[in-house]
Coordinates of N, CA, C and O in Angstrom, one line a residue:
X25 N 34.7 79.1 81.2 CA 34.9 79.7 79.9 C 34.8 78.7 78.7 O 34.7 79.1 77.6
X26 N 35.0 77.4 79.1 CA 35.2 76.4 78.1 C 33.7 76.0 77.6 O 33.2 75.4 76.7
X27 N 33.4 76.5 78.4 CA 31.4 75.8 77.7 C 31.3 77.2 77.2 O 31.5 77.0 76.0
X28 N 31.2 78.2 77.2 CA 31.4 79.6 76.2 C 31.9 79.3 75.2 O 31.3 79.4 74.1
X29 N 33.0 78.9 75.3 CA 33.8 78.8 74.0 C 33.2 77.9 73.1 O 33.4 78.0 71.8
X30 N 32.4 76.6 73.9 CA 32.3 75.7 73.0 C 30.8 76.1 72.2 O 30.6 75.9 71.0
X31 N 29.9 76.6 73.3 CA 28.3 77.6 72.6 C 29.0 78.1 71.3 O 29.0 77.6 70.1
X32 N 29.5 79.2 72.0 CA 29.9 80.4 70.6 C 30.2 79.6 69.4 O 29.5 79.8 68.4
X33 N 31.3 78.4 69.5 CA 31.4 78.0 68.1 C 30.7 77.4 67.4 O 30.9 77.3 66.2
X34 N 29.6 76.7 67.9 CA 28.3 76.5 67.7 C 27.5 77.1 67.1 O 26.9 76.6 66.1
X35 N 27.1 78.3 67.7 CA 26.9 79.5 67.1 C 27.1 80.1 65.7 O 26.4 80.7 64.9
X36 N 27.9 79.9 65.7 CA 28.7 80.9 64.8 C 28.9 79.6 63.3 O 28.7 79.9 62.1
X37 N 29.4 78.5 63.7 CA 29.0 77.4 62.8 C 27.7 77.1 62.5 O 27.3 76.7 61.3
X38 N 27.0 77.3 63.4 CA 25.3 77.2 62.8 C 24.9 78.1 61.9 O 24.5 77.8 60.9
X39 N 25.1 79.3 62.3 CA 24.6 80.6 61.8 C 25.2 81.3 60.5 O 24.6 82.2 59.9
X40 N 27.0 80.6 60.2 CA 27.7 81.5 59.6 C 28.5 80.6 58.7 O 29.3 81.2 58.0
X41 N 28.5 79.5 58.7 CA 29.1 78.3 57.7 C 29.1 78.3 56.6 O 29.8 77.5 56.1
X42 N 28.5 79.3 55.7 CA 28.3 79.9 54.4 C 29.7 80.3 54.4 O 30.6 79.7 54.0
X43 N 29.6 81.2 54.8 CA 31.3 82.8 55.2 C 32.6 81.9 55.7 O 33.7 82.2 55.4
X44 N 32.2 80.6 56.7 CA 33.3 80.3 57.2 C 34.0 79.2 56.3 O 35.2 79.0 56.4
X45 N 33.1 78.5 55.4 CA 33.3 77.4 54.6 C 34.0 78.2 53.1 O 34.8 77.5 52.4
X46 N 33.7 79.9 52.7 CA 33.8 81.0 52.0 C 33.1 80.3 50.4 O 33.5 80.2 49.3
X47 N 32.0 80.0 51.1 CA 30.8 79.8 49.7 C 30.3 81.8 49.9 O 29.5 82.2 49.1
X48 N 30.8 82.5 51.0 CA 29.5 83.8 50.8 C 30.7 84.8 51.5 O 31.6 84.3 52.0
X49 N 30.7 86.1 51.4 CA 31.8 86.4 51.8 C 31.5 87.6 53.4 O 32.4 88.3 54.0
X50 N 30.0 87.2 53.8 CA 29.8 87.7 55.0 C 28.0 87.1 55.8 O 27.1 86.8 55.0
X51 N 27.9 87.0 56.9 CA 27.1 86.7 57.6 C 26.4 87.5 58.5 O 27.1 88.4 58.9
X52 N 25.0 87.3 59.1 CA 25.1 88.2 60.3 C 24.9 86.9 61.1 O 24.2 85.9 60.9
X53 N 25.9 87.5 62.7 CA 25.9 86.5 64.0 C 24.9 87.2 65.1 O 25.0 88.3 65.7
X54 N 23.8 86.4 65.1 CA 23.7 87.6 66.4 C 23.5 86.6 67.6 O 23.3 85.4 67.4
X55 N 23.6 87.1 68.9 CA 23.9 85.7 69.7 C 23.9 86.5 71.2 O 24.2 87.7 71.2
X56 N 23.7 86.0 72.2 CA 24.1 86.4 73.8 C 24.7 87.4 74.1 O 25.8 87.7 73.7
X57 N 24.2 87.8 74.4 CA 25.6 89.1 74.8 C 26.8 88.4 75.4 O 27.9 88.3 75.1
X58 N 26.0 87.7 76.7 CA 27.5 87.2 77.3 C 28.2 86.1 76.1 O 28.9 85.3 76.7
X59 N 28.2 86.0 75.3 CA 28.9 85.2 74.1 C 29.8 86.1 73.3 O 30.6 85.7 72.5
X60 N 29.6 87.1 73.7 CA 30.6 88.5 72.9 C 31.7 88.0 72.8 O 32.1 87.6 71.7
X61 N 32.6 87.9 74.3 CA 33.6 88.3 74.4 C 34.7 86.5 73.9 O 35.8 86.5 73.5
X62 N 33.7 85.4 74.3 CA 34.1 84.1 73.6 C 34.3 84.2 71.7 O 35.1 83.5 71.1
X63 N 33.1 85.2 71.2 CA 33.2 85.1 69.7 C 34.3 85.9 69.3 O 34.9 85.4 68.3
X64 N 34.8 86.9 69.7 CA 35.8 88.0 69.7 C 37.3 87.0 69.5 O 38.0 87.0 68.6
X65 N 37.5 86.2 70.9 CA 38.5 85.2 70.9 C 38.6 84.3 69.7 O 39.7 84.1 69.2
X66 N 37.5 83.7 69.3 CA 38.0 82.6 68.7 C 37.8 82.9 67.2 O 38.3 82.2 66.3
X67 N 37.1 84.1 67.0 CA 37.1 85.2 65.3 C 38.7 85.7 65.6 O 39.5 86.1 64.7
X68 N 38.9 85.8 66.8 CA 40.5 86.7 66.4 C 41.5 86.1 65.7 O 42.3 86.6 64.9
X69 N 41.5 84.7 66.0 CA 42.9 83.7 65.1 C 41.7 83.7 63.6 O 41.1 82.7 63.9
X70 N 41.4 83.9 63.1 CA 40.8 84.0 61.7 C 41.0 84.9 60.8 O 41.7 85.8 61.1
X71 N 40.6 84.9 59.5 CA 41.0 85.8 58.8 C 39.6 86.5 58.8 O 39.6 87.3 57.9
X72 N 38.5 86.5 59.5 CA 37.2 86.8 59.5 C 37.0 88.7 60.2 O 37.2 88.8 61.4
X73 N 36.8 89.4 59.8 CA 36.2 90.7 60.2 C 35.3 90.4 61.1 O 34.6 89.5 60.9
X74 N 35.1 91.4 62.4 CA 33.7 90.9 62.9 C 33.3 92.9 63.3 O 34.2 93.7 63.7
X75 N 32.1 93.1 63.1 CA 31.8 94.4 63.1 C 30.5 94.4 63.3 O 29.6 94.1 62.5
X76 N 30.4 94.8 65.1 CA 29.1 95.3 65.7 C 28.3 95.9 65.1 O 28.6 97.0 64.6
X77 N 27.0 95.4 65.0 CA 26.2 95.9 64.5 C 25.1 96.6 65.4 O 24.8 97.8 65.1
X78 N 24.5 96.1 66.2 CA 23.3 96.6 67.5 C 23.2 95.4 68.7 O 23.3 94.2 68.4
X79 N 23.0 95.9 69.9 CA 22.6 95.2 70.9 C 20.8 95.4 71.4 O 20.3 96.4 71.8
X80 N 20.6 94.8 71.4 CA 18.7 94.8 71.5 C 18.2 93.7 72.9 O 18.5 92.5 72.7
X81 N 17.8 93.9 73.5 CA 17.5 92.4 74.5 C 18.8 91.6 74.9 O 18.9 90.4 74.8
X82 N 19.8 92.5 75.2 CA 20.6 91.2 75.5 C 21.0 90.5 74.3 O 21.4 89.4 74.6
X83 N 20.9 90.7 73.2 CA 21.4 89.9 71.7 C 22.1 90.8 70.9 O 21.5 91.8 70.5
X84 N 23.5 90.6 70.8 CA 24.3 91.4 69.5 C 24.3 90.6 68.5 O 24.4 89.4 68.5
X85 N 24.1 91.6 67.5 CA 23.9 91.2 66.0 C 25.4 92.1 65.3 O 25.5 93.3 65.0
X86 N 26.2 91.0 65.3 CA 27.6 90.5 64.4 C 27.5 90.9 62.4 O 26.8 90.1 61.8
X87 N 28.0 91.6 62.0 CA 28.3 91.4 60.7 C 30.0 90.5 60.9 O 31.0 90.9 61.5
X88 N 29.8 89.2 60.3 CA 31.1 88.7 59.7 C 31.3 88.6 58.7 O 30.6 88.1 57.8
X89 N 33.0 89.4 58.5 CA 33.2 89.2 56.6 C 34.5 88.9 56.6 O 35.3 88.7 57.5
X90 N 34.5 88.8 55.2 CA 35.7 89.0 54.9 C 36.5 90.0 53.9 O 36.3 90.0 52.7
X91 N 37.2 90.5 54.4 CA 37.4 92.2 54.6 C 37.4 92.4 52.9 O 36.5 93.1 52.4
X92 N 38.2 91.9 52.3 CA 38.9 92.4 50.8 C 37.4 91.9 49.8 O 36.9 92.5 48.8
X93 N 37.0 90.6 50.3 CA 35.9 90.3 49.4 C 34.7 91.0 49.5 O 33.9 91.2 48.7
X94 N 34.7 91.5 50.9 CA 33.2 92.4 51.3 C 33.2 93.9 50.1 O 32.5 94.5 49.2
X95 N 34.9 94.0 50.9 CA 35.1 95.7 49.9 C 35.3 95.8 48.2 O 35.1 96.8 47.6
X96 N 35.7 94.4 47.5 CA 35.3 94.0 46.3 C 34.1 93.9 45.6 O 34.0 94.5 44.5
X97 N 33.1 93.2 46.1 CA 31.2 93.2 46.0 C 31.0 94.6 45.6 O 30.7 95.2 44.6
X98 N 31.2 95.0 46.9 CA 30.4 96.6 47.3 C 31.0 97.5 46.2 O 30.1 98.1 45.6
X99 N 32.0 97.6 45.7 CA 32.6 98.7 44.7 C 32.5 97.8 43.2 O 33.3 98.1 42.3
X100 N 31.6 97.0 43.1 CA 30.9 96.2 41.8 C 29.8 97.4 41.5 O 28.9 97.8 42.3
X101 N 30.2 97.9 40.1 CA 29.2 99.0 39.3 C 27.8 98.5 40.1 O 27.3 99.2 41.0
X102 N 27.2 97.1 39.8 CA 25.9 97.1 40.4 C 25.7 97.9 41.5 O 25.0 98.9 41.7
X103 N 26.7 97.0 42.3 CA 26.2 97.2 43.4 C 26.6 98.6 44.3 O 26.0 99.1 45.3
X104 N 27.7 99.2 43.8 CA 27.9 100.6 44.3 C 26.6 101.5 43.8 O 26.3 102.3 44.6
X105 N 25.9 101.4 42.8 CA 24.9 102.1 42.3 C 23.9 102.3 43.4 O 23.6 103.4 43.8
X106 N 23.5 100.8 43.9 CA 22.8 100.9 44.6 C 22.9 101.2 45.8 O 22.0 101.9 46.4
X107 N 24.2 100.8 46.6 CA 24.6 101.9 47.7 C 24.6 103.4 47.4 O 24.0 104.1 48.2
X108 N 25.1 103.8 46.4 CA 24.4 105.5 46.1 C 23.0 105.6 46.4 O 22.6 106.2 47.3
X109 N 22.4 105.1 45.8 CA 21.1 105.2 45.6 C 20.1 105.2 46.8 O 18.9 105.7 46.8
X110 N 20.8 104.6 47.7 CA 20.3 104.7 49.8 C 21.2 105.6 50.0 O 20.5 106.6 49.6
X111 N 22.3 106.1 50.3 CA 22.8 107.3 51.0 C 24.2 106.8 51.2 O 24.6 107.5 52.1
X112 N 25.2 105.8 50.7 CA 26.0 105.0 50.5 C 27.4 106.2 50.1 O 28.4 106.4 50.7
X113 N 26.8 107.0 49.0 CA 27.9 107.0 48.3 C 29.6 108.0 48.7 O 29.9 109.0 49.3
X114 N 30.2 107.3 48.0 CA 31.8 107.8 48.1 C 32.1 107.5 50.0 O 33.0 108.1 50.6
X115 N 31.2 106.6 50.6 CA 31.9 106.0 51.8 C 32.6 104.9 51.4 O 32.5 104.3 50.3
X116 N 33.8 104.4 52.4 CA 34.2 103.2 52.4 C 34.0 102.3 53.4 O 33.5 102.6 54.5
X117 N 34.4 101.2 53.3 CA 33.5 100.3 54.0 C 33.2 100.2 55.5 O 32.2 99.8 56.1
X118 N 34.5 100.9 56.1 CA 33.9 101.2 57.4 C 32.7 102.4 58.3 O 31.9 102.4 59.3
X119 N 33.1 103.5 56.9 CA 32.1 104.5 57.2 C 30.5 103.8 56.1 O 29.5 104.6 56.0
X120 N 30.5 102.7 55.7 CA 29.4 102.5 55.5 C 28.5 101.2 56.4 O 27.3 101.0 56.4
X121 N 29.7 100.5 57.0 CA 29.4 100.1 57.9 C 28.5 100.4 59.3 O 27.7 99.8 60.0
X122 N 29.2 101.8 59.4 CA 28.8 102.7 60.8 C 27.4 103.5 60.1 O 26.5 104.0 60.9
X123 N 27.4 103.5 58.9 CA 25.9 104.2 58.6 C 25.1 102.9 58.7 O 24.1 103.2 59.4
X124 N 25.2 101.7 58.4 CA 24.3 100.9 58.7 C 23.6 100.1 59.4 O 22.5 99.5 59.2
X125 N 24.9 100.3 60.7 CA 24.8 100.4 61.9 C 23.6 101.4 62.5 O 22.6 101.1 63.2
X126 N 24.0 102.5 62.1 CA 23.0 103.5 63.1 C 21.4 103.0 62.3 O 20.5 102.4 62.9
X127 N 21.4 103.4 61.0 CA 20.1 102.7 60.1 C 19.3 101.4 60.7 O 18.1 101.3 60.6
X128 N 20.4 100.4 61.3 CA 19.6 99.1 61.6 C 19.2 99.6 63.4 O 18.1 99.4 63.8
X129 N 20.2 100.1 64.0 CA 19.7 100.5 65.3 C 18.5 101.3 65.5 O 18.0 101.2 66.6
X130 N 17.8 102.1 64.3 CA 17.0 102.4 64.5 C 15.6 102.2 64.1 O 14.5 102.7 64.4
X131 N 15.9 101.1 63.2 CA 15.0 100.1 62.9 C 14.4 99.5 64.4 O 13.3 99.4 64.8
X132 N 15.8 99.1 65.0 CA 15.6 97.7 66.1 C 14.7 98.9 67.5 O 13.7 98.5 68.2
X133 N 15.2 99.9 67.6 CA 14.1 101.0 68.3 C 13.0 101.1 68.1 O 12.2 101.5 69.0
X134 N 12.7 100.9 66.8 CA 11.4 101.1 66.1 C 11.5 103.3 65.7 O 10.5 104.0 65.8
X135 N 12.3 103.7 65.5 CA 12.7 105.0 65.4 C 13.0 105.1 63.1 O 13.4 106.1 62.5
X136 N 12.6 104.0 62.6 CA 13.2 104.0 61.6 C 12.4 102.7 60.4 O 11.4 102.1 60.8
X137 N 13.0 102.4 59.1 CA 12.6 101.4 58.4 C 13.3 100.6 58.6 O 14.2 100.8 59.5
X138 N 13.1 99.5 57.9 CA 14.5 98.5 58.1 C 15.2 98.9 57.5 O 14.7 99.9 57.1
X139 N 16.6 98.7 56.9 CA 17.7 99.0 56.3 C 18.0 98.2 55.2 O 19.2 98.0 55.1
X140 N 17.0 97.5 53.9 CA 16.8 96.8 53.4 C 18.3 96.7 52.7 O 18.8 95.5 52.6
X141 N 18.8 97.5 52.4 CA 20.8 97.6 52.1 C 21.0 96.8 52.5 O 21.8 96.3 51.8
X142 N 20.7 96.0 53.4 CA 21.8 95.1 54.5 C 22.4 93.8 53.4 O 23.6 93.5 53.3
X143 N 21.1 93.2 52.8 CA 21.4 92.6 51.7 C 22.9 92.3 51.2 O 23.7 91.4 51.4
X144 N 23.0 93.6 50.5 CA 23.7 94.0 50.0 C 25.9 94.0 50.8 O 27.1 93.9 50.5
X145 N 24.9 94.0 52.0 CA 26.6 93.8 52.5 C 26.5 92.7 53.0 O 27.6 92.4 53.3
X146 N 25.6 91.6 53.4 CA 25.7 90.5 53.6 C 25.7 89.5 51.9 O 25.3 88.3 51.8
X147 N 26.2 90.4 50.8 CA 26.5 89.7 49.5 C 25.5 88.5 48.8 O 25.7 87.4 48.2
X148 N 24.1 89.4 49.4 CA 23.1 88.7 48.4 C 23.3 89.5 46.8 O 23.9 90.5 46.5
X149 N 22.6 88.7 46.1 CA 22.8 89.3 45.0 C 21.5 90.7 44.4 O 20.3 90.8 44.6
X150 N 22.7 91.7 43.5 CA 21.6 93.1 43.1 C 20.3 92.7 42.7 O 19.5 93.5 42.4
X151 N 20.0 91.3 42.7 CA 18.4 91.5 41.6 C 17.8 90.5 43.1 O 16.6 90.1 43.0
X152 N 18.3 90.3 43.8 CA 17.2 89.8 44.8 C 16.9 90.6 46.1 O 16.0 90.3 46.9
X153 N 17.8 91.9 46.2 CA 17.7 92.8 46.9 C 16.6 93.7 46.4 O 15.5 94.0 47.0
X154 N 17.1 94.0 45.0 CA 16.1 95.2 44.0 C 14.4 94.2 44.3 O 13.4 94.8 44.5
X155 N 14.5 92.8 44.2 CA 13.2 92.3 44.1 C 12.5 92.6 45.3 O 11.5 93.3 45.5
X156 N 13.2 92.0 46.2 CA 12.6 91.9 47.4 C 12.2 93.4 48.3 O 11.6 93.5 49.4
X157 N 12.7 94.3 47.7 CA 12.5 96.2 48.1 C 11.1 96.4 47.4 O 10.0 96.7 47.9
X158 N 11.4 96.0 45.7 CA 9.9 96.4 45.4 C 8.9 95.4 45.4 O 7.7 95.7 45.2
X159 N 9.1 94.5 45.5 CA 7.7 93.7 45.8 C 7.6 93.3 47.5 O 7.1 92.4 48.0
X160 N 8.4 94.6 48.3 CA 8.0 94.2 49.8 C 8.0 92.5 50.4 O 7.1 91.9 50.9
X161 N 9.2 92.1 50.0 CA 9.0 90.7 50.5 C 8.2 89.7 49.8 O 8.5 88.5 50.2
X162 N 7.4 89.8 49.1 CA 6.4 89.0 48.6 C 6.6 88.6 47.3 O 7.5 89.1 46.7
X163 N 5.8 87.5 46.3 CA 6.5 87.2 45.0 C 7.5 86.5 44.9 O 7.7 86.1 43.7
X164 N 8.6 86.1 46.1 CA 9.9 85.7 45.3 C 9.6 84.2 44.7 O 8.5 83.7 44.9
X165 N 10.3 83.8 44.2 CA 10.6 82.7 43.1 C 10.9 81.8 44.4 O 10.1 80.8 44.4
X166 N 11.4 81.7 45.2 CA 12.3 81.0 46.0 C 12.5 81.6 47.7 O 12.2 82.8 48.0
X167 N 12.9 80.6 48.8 CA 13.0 81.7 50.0 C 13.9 80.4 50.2 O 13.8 79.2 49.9
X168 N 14.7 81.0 50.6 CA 15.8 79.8 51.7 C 16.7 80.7 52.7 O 16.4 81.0 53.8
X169 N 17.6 81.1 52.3 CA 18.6 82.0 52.9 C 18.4 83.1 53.2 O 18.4 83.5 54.3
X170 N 18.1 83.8 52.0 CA 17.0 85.0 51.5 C 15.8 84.9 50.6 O 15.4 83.7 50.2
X171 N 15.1 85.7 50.2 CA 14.7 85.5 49.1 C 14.6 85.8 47.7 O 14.5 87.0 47.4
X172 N 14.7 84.6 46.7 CA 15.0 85.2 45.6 C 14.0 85.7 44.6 O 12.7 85.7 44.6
X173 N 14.7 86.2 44.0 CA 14.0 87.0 42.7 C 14.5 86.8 41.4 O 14.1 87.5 40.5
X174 N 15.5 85.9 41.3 CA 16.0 85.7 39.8 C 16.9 84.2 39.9 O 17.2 83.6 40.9
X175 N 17.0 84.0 38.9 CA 18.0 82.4 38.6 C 18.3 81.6 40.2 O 19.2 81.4 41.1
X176 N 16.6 81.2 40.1 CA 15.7 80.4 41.1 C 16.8 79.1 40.9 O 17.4 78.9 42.0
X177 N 17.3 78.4 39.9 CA 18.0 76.8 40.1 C 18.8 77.1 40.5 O 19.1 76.2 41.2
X178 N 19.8 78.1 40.5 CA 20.9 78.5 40.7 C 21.2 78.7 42.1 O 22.1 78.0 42.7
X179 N 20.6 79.4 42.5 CA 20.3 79.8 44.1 C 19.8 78.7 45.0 O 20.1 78.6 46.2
X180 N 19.1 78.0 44.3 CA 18.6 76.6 45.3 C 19.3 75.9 45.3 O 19.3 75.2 46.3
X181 N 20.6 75.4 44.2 CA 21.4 74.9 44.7 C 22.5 75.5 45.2 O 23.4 74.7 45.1
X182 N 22.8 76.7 45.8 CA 24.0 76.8 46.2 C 23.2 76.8 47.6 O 24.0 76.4 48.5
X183 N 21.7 77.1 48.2 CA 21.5 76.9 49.8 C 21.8 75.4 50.0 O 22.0 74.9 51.1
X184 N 21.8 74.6 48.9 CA 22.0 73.0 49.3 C 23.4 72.9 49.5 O 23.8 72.0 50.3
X185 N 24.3 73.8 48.9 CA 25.1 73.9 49.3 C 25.8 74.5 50.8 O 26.6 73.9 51.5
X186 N 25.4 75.6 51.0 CA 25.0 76.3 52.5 C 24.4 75.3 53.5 O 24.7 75.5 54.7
X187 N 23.6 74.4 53.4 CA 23.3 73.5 54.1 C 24.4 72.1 54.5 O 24.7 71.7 55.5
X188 N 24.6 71.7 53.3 CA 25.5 70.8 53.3 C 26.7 71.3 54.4 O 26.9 70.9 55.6
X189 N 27.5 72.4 53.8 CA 28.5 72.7 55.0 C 28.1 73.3 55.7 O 28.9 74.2 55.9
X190 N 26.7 73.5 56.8 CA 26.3 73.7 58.1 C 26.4 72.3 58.8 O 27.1 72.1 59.8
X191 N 25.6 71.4 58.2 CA 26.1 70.3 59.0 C 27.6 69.4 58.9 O 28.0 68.6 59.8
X192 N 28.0 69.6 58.2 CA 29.4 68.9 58.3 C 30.2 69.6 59.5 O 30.8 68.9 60.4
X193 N 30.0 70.9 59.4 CA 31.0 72.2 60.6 C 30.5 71.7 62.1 O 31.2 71.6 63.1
X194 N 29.4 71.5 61.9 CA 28.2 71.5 63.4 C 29.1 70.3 63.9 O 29.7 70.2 64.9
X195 N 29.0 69.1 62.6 CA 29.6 67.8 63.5 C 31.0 67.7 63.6 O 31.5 66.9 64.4
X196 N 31.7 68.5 62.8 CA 33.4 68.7 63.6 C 33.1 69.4 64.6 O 33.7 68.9 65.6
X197 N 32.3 70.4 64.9 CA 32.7 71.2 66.5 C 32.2 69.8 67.1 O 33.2 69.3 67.5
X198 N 31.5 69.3 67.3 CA 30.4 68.3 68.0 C 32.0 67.5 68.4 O 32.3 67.8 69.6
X199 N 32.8 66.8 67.9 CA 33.6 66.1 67.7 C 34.4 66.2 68.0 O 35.2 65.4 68.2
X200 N 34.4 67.9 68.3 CA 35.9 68.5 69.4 C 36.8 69.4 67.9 O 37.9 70.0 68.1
X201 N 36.5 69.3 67.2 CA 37.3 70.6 65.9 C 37.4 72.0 66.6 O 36.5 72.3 67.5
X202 N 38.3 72.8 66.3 CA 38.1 74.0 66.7 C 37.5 74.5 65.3 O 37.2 73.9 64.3
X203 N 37.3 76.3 65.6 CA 36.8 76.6 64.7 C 37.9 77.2 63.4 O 37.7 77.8 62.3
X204 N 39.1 76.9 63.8 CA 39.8 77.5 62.9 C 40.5 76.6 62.2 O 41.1 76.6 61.1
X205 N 40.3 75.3 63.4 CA 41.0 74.4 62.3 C 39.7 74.0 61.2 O 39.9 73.4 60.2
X206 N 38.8 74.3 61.7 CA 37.2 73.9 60.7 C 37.6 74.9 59.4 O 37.4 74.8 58.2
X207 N 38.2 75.8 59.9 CA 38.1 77.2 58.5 C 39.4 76.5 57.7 O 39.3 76.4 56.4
X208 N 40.3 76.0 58.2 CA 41.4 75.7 57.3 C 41.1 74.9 56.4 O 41.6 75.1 55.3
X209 N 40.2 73.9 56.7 CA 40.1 72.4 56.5 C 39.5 73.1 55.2 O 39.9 72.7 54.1
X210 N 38.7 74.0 55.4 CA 37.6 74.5 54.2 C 38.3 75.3 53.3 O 38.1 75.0 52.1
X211 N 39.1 76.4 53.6 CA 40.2 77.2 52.9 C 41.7 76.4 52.1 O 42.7 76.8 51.6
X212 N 41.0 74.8 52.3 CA 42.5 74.1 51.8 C 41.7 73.0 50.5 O 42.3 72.4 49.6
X213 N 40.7 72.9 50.8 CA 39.7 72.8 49.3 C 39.2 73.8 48.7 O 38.6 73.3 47.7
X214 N 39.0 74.8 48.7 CA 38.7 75.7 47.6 C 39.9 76.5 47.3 O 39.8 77.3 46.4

């Protein structure tokens, strides 16, 4: 279980260092199935939400947040608008969670569109969501994390930021850190 444990955090530092360092206030994990029940453990001592999203090939795809900042974003005039505006409205976060869920599962079937919302709850911002819907992906100013559609310097430096604490995280796990003493270390400078 100890080489699980040690993948997963790996994982999850690779993939989610943004959310865990709290430069972003959620991530998607998606990862092994058999890594489920290692990520479950070591997200439990955290203050981190973790909320199934779909299983596909043997790969679950993880929303990580964090709970009060996710549900702060989403009820921002912008951005509640635009959750109205997909089929969102007067849910709270769990029942919009579970709509997004079914929305993405049926993408991943091929029974559906993508769920371009997702954005939106992984706390990209309203004008690179709105960009990237109507120009179909294409046009942005910028691509790193996502892609942008507005205040291009701004955004390029916070993925240099996003990068910077991917590799610092990578080399405390490497080094034997857990991941929560990784989250403190990060939660005791900001």
């Amino acid at each position: 279980m100890q080489i699980d444990t040690r993948k997963a955090e790996l994982q999850i530092v690779f993939q989610c260092a943004p959310l865990l360092s709290g430069l972003k206030i959620s991530n998607l994990l998606i990862i092994d199935e058999c890594l489920s029940e290692a990520v479950v453990q070591i997200l439990s001592v955290t203050d981190i939400s973790i909320y199934w999203l779909v299983c596909s090939r043997n790969r679950l795809s993880f929303l990580l947040y964090k709970d009060k900042e996710l549900n702060d974003y989403l009820l921002r005039n912008d951005v509640n608008q635009m959750l109205d505006q997909n089929g969102y409205g007067g849910l709270g976060v769990e029942q919009a969670l579970q709509l997004l869920s079914g929305r993405y599962r049926c993408y991943m079937e091929k029974k559906g569109d993508f769920p371009h919302e997702i954005g939106l709850f992984l706390g990209y911002p309203v004008e690179d969501v709105k960009g990237f819907i109507k120009n179909r992906g294409k046009n942005c100013l910028y691509s790193g994390y996502w892609k942008v559609y507005g205040k291009m310097a701004e955004k390029a430096k916070l993925f240099e930021r996003f990068d910077y604490v991917r590799e610092l995280m990578v080399l405390l796990v490497y080094h034997g850190a857990e991941l929560s003493e990784i989250i403190d270390i990060f939660h005791s400078i900001n």
